[in-house]
XYZ file of N, CA and C in Angstrom:
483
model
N -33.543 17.972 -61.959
C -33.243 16.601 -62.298
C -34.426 15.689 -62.000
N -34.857 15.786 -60.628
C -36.123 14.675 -60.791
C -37.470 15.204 -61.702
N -38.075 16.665 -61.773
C -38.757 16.887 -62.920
C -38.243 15.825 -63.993
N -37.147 16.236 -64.291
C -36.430 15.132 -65.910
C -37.288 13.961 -65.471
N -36.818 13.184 -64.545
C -36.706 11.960 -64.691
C -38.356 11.449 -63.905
N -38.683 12.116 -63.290
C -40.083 11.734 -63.070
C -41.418 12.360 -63.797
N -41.174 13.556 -63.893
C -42.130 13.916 -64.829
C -42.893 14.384 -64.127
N -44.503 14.306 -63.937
C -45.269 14.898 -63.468
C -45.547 14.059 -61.868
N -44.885 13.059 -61.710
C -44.955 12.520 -60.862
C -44.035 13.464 -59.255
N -43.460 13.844 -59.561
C -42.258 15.129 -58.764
C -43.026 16.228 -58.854
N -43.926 16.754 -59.675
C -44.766 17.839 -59.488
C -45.306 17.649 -58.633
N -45.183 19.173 -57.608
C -45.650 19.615 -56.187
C -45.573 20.949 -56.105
N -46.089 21.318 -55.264
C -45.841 22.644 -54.575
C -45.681 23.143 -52.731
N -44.562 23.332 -52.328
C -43.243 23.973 -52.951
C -42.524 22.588 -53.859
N -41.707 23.310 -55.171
C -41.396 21.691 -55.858
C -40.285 21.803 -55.253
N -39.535 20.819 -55.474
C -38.620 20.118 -55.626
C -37.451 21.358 -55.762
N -36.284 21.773 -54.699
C -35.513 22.174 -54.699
C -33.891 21.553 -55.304
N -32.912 22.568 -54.563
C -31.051 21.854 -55.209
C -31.100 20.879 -53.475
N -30.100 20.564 -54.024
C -29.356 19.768 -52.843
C -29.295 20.815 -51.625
N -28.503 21.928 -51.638
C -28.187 22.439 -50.413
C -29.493 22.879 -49.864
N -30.745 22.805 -50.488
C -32.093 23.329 -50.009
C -32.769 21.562 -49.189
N -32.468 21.015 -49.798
C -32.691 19.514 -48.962
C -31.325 19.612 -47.827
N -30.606 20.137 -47.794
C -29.244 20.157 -46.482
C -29.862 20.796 -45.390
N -30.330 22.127 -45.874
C -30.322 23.209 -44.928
C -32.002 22.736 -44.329
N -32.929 21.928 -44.914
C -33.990 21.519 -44.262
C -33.688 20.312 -43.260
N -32.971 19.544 -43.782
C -32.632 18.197 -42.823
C -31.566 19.080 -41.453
N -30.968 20.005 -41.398
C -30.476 20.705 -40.723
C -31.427 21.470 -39.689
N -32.363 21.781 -40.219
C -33.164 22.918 -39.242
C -33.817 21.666 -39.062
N -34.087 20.599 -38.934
C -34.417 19.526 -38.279
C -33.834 18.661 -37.118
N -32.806 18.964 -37.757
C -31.701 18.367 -36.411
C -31.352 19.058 -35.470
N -31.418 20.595 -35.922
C -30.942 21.504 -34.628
C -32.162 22.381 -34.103
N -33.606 21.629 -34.353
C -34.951 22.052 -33.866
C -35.554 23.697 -34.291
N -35.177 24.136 -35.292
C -35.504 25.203 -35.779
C -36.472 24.851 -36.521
N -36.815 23.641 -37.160
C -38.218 23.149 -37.490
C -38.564 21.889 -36.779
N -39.611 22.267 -36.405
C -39.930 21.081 -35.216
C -40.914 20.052 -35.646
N -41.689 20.063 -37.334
C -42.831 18.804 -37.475
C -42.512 19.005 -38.691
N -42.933 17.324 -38.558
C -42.685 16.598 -40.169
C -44.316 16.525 -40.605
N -44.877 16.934 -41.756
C -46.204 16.780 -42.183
C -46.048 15.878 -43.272
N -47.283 16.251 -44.137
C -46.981 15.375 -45.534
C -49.040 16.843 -45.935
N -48.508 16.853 -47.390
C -49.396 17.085 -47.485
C -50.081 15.811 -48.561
N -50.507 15.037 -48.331
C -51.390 13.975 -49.055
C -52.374 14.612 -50.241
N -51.412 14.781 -51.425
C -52.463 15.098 -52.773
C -52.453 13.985 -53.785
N -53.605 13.122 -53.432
C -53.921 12.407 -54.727
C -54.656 13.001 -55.830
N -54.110 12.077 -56.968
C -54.620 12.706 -58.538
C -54.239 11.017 -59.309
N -55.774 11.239 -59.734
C -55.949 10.214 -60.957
C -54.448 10.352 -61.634
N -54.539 9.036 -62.135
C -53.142 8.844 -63.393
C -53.468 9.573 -64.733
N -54.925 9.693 -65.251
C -54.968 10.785 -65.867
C -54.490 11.822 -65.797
N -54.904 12.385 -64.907
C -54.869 13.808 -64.190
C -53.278 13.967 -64.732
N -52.111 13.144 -63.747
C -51.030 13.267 -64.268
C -50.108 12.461 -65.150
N -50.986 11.652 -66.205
C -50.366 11.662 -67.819
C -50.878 13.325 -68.674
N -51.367 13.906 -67.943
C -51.329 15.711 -68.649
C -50.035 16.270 -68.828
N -49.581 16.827 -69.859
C -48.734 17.380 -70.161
C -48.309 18.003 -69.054
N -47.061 18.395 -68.430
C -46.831 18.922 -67.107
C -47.113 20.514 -66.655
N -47.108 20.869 -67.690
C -48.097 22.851 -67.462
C -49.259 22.092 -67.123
N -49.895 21.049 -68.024
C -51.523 21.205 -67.144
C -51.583 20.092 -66.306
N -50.575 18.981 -66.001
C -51.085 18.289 -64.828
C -51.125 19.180 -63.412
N -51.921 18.470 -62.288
C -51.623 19.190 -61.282
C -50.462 18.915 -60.226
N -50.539 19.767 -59.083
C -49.427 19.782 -58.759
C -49.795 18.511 -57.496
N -49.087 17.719 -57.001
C -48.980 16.928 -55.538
C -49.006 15.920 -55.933
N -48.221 15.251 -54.190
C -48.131 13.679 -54.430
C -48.591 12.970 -53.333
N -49.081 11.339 -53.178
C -49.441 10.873 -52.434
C -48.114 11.073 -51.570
N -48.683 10.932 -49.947
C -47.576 10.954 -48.791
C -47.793 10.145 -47.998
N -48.978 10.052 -47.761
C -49.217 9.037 -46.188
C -48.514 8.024 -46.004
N -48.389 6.870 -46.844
C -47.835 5.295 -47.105
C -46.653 5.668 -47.356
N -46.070 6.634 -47.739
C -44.473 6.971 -47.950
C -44.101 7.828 -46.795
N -44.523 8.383 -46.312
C -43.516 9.561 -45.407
C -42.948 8.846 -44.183
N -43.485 8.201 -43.656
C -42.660 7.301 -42.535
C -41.369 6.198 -43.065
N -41.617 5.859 -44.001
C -40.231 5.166 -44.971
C -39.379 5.713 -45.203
N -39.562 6.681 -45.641
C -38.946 7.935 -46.448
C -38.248 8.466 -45.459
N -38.459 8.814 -44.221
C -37.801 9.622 -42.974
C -36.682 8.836 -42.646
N -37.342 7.290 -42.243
C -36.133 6.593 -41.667
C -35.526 6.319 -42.697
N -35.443 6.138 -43.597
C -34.522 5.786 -44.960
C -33.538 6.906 -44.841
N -34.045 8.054 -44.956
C -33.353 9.291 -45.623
C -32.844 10.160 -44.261
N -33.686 10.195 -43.099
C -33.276 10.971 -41.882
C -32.163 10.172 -41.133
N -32.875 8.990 -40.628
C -32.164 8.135 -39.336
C -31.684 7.241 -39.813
N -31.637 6.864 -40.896
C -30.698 5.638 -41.480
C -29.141 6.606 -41.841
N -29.404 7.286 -42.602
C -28.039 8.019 -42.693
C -27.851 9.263 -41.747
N -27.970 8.579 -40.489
C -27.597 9.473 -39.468
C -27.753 10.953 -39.067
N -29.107 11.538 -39.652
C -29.170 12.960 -39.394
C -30.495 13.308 -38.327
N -30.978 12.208 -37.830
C -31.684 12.276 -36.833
C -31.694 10.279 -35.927
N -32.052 10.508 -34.744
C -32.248 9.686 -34.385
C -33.529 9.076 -34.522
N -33.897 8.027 -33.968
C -35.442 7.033 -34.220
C -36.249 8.218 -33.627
N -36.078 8.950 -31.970
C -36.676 9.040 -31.246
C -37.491 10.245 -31.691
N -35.825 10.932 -32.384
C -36.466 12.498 -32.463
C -37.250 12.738 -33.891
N -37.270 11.804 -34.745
C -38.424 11.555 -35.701
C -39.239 10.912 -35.755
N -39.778 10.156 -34.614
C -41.154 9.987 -33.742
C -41.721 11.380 -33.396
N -40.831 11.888 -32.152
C -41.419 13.059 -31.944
C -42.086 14.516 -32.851
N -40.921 14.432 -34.247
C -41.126 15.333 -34.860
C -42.550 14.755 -35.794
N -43.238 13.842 -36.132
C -43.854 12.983 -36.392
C -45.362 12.570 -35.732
N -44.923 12.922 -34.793
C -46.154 12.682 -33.877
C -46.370 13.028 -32.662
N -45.428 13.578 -31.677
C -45.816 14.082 -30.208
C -45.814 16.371 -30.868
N -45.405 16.503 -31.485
C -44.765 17.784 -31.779
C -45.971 17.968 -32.739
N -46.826 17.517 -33.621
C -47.995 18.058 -34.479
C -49.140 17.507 -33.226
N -49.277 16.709 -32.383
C -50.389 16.956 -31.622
C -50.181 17.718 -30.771
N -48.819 18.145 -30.034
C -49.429 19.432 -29.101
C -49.321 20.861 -29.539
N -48.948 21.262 -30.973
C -49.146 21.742 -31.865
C -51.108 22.190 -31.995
N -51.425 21.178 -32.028
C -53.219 21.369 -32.096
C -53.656 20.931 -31.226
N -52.995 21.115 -29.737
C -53.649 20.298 -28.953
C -54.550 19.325 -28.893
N -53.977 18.458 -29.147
C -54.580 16.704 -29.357
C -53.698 16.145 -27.982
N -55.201 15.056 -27.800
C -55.293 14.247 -26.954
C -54.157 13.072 -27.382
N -52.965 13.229 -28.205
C -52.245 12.421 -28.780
C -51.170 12.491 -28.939
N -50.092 11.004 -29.708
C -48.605 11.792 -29.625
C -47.976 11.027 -28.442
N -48.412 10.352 -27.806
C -47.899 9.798 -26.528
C -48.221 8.464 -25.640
N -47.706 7.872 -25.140
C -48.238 6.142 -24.277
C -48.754 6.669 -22.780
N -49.505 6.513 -22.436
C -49.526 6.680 -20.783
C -50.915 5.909 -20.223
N -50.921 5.583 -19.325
C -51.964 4.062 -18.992
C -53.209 5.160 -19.314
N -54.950 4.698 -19.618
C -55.610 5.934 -20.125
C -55.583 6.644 -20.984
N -54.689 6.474 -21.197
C -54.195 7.585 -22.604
C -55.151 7.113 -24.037
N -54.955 7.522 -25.158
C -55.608 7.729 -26.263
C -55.934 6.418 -27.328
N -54.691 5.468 -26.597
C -54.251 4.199 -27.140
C -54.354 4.420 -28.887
N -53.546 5.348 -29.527
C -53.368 4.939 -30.739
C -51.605 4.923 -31.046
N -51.694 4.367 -31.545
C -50.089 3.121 -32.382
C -49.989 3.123 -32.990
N -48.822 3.062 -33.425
C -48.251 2.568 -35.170
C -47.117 1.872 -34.098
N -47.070 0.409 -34.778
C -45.877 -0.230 -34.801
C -45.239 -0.591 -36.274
N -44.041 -0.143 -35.781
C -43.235 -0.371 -37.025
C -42.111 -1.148 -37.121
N -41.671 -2.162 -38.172
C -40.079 -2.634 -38.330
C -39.397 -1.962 -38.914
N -38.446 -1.061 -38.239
C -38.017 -0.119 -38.971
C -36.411 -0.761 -39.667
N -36.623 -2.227 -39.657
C -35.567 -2.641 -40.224
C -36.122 -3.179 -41.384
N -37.305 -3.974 -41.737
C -37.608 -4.147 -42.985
C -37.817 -3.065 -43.893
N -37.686 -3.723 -45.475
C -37.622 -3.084 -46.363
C -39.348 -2.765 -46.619
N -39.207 -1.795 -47.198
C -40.671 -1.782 -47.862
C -40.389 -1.216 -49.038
N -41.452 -1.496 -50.297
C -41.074 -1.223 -51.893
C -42.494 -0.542 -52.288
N -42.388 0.865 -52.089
C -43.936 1.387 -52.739
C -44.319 1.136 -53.880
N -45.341 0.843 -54.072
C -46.008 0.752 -55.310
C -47.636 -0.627 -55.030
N -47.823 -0.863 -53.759
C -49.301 -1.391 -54.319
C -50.137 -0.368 -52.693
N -50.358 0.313 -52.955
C -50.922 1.241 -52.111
C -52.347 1.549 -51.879
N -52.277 1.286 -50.422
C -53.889 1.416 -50.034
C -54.446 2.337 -50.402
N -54.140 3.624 -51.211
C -54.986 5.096 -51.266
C -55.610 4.815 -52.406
N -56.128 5.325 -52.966
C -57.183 5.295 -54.459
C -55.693 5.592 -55.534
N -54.819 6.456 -55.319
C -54.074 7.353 -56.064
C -52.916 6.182 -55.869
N -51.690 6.566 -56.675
C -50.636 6.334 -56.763
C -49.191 6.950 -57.441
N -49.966 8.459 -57.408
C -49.259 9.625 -57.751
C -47.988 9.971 -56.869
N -46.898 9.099 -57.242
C -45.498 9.481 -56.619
C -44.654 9.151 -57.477
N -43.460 10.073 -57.059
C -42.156 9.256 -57.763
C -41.282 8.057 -56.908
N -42.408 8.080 -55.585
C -40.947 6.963 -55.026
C -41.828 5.577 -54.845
N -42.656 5.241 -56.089
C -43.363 3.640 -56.626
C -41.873 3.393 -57.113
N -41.269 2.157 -56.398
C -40.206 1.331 -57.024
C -38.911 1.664 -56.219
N -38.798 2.364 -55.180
C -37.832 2.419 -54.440
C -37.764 1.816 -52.757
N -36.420 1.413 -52.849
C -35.862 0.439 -51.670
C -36.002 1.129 -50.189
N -36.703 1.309 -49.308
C -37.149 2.357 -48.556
C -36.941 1.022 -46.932
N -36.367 2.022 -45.873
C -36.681 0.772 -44.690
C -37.793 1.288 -43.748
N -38.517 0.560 -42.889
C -39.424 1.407 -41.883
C -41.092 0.874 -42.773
N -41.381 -0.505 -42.376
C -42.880 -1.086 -42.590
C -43.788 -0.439 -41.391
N -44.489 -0.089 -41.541
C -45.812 -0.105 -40.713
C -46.423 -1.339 -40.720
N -46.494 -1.902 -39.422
C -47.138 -3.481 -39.154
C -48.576 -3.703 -38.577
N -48.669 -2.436 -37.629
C -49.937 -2.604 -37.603
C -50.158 -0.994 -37.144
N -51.400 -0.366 -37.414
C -51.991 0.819 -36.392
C -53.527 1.034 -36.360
N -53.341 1.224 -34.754
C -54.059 1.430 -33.927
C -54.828 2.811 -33.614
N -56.413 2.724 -33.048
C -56.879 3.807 -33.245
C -57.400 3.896 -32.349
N -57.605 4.686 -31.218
C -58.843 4.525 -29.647
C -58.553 2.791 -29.115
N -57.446 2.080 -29.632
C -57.086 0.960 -29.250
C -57.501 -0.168 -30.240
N -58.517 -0.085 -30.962
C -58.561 -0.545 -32.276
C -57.721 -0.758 -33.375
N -57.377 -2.084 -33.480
C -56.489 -2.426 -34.914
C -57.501 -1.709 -35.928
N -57.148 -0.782 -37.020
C -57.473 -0.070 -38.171
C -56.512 -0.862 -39.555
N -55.802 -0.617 -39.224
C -54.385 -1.360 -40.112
C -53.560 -2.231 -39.556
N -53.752 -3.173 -40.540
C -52.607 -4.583 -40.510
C -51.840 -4.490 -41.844
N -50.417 -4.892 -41.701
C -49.993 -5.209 -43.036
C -50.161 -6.504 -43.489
N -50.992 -7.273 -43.071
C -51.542 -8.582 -43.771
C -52.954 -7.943 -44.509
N -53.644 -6.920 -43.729
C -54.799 -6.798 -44.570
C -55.192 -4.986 -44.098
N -56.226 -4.794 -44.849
C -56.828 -3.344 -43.922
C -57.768 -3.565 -43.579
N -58.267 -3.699 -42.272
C -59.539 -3.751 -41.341
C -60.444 -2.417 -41.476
């Protein structure tokens, strides 16, 4: 169904499964049998994917969407809490690769994301070069307001530094 309706924009790899394959993943999420949320970030010119869909390629932008997308779809309809998709998000892929990151502690690494995870956000004017998704135009909650890097503002949602 979203092939139909998005087109090459839903092209990915692994694509796009049924429903009970989106159940049984939000499941092994909740009961820690998968423990990190990634994104694999594939931009592609709008050329690239106005190609017929055998030859466009496969991926979609993630970065600017996957934190929306979680709390929208995870912790808004109740299948995880805020905390434990922070963690799965960010304390669980840095000690994963052992990174100096993932965590607050005085000394520590000082990088941030603050977020309103009650405002809306509406994808579609996006900081990446690309804009290869299907979710340009959907009602999503969870803004990123500002983040921080070695303690450095990097990102504002008034501007990008």
């Amino acid at each position: 169904e979203a092939a139909i309706r998005y087109g090459t924009m839903a092209k990915m790899n692994p694509p796009l499964r049924e429903e009970e394959d989106r159940l049984a993943i939000i499941q092994g999420l909740a009961d820690g049998t998968i423990d990190i949320i990634a994104t694999d970030h594939a931009p592609h010119t709008t050329e690239e994917k106005a190609r017929p869909v055998t030859q466009a390629p496969s991926g979609i932008i993630g970065l600017e969407t996957a934190l929306p997308l979680a709390i929208t779809g995870l912790v808004n309809e109740g299948y995880l809490t805020l905390s434990r998709l922070l963690r799965l998000m960010s304390t669980n892929p840095a000690n994963l690769y052992h990174l100096d990151a993932g965590y607050l502690a005085e000394n520590g690494p000082a990088d941030l994301v603050l977020i309103d995870t009650a405002a809306e956000v509406i994808p579609g004017n996006y900081a990446s070069k690309a804009s290869n998704t299907p979710l340009t135009g959907w009602s999503l909650k969870g803004k990123v307001v500002k983040t921080m890097a070695s303690g450095k503002v990097v990102y504002s949602s008034e501007e990008v530094l």
